[in-house]
mmCIF file of C-alpha atoms in Angstrom:
data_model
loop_
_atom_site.group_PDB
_atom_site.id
_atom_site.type_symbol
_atom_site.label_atom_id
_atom_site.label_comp_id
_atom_site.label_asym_id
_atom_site.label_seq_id
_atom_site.Cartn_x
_atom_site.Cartn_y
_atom_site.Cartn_z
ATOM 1 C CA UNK A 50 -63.430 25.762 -94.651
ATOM 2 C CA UNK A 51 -65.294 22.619 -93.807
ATOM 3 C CA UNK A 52 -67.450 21.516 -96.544
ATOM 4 C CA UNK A 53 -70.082 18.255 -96.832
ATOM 5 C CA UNK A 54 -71.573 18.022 -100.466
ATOM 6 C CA UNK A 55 -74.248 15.900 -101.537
ATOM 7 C CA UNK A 56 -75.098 14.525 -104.793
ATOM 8 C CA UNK A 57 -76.916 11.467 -106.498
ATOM 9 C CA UNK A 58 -80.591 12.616 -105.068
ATOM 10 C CA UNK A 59 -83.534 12.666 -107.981
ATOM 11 C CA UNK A 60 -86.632 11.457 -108.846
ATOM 12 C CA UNK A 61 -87.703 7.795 -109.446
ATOM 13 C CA UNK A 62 -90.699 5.508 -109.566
ATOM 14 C CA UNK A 63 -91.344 3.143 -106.108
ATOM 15 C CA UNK A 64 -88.724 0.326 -106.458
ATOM 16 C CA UNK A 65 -86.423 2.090 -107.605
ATOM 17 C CA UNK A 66 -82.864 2.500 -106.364
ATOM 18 C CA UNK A 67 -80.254 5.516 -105.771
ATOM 19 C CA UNK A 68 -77.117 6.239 -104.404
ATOM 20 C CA UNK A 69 -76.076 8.905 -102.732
ATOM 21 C CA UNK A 70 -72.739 10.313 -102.226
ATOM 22 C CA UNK A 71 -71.532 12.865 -99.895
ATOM 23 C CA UNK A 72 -68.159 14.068 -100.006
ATOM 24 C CA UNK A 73 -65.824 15.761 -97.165
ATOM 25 C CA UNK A 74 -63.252 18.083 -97.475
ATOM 26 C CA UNK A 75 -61.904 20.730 -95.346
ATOM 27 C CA UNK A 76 -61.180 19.114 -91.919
ATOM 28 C CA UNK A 77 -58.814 15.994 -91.333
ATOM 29 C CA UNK A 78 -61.185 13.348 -89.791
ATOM 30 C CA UNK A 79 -64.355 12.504 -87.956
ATOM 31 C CA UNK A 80 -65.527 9.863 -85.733
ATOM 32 C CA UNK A 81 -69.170 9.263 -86.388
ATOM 33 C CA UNK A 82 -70.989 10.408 -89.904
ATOM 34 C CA UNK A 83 -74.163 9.602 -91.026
ATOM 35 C CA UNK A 84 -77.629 10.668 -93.206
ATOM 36 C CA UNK A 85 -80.144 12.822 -91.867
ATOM 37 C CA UNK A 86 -83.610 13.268 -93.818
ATOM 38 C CA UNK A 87 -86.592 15.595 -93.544
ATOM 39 C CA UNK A 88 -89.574 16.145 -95.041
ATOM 40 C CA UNK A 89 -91.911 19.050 -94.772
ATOM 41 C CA UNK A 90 -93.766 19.566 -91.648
ATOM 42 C CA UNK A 91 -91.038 16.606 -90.339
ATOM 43 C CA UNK A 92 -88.541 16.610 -87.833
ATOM 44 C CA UNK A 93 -85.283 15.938 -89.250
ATOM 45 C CA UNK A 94 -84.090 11.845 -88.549
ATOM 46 C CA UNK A 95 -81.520 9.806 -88.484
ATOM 47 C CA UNK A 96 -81.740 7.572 -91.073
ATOM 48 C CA UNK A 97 -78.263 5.770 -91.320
ATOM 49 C CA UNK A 98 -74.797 6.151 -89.683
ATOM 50 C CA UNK A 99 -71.371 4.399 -89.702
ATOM 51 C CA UNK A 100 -68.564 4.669 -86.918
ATOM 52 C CA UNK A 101 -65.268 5.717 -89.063
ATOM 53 C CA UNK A 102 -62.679 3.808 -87.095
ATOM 54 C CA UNK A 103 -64.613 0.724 -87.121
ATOM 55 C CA UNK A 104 -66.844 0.625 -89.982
ATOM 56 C CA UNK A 105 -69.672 -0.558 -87.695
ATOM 57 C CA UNK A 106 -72.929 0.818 -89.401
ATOM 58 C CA UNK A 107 -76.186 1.831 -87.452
ATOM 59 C CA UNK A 108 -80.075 2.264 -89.191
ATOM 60 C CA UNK A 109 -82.972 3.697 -88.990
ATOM 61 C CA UNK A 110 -85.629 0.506 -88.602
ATOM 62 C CA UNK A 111 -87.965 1.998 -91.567
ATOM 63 C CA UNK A 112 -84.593 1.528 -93.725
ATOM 64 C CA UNK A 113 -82.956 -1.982 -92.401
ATOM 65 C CA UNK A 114 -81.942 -4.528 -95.590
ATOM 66 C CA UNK A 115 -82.792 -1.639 -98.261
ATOM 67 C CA UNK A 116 -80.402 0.844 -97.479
ATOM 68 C CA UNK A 117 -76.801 0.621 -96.764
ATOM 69 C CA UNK A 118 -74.331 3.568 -95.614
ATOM 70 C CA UNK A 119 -70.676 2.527 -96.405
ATOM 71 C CA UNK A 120 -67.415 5.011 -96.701
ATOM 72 C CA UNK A 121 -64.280 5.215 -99.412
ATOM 73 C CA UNK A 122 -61.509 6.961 -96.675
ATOM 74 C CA UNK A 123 -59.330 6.920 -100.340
ATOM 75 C CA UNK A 124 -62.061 9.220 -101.870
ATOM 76 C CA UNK A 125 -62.778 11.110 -98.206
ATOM 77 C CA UNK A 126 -66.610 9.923 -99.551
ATOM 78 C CA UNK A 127 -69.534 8.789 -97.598
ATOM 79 C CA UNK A 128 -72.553 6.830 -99.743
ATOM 80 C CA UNK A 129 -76.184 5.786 -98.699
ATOM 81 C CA UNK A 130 -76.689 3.323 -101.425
ATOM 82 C CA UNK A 131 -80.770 3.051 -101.671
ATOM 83 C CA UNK A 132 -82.616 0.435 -102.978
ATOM 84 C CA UNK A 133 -86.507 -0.221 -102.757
ATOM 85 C CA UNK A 134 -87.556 2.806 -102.394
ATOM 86 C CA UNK A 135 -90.835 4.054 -101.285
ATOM 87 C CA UNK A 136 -93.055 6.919 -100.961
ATOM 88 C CA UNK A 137 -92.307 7.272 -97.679
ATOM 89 C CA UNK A 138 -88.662 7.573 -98.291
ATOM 90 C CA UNK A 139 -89.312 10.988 -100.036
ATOM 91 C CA UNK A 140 -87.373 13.888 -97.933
ATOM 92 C CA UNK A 141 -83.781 16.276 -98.313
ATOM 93 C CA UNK A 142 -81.428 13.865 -96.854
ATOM 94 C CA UNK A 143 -78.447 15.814 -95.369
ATOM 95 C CA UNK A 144 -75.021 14.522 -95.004
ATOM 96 C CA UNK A 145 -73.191 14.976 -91.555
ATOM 97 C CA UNK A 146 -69.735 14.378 -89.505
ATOM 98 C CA UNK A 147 -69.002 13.965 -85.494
ATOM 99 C CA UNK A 148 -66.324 16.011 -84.405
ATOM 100 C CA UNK A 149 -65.155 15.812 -81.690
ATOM 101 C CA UNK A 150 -66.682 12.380 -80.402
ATOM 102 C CA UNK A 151 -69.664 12.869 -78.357
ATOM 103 C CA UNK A 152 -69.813 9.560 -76.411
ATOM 104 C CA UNK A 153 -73.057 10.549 -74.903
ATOM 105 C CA UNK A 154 -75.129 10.888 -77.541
ATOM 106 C CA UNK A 155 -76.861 8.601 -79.814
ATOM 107 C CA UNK A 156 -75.937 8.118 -83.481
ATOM 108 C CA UNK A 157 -79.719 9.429 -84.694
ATOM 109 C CA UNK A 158 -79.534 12.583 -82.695
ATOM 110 C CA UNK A 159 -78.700 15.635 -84.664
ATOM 111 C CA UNK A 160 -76.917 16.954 -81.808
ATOM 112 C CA UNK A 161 -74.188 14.767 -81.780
ATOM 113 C CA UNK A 162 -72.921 16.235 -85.235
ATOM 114 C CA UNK A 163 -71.044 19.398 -86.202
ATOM 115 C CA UNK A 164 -70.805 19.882 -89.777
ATOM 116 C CA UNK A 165 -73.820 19.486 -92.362
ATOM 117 C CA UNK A 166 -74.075 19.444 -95.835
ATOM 118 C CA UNK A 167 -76.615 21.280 -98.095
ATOM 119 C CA UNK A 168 -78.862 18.758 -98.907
ATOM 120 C CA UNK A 169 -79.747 16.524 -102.005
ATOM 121 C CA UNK A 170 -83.680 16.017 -102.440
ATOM 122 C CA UNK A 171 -84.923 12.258 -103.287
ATOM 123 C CA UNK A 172 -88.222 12.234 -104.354
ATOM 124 C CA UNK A 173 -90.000 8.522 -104.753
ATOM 125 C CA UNK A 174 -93.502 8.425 -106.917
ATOM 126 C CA UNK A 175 -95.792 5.868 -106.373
#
């Protein structure tokens, strides 16, 4: 019943930019949600979260002033707009919401979140 879907991943040159939406339905709110990524033979990582009831917004440092994770509540849409990408960046980045609030645990920890989304692949070429 609870669904995350991603779109906007693709393919583009190094310096390029892309925005990624991921949109919720099934479930009334969340507290925390953020983007995951993970590339093969990787660890999945936090790469960008946002508090709902706040808007405060948390990042990954390989991402700080080139990405930027903002919400629509209207829409019930999350978006990691991306800009400068690099190599580096390539991965599946995964879309996820907190529920219920896990105080204890840190906004880049894939623990801390219930529901995931399938996955939208960004590829960067150098």
């Amino acid at each position: 019943q609870v669904q995350l879907v991603e779109s906007g991943g693709g393919s583009v040159q190094a310096g390029g930019s892309l925005r990624l939406s991921c949109v919720a339905s099934g479930y009334s709110s969340s507290n925390f949600m953020a983007w995951f990524r993970q590339a093969p033979g990787k660890e999945r990582e936090g790469v960008a979260s946002i508090y709902i009831r706040g808007g405060n917004s948390y990042y990954a440092d390989s991402v700080k002033g080139r990405f930027t994770i903002s919400q629509d509540n209207a829409k019930n849409t999350l978006y990691l707009q991306m800009n400068s990408l690099k190599p580096e960046d390539t991965a599946m980045y995964y879309c996820a919401a907190e529920w219920p609030f896990k105080y204890s645990v840190a906004w880049y920890a894939t623990s801390k979140y219930n529901y995931w989304g399938q996955g939208t692949q960004v590829t960067v070429s150098s």
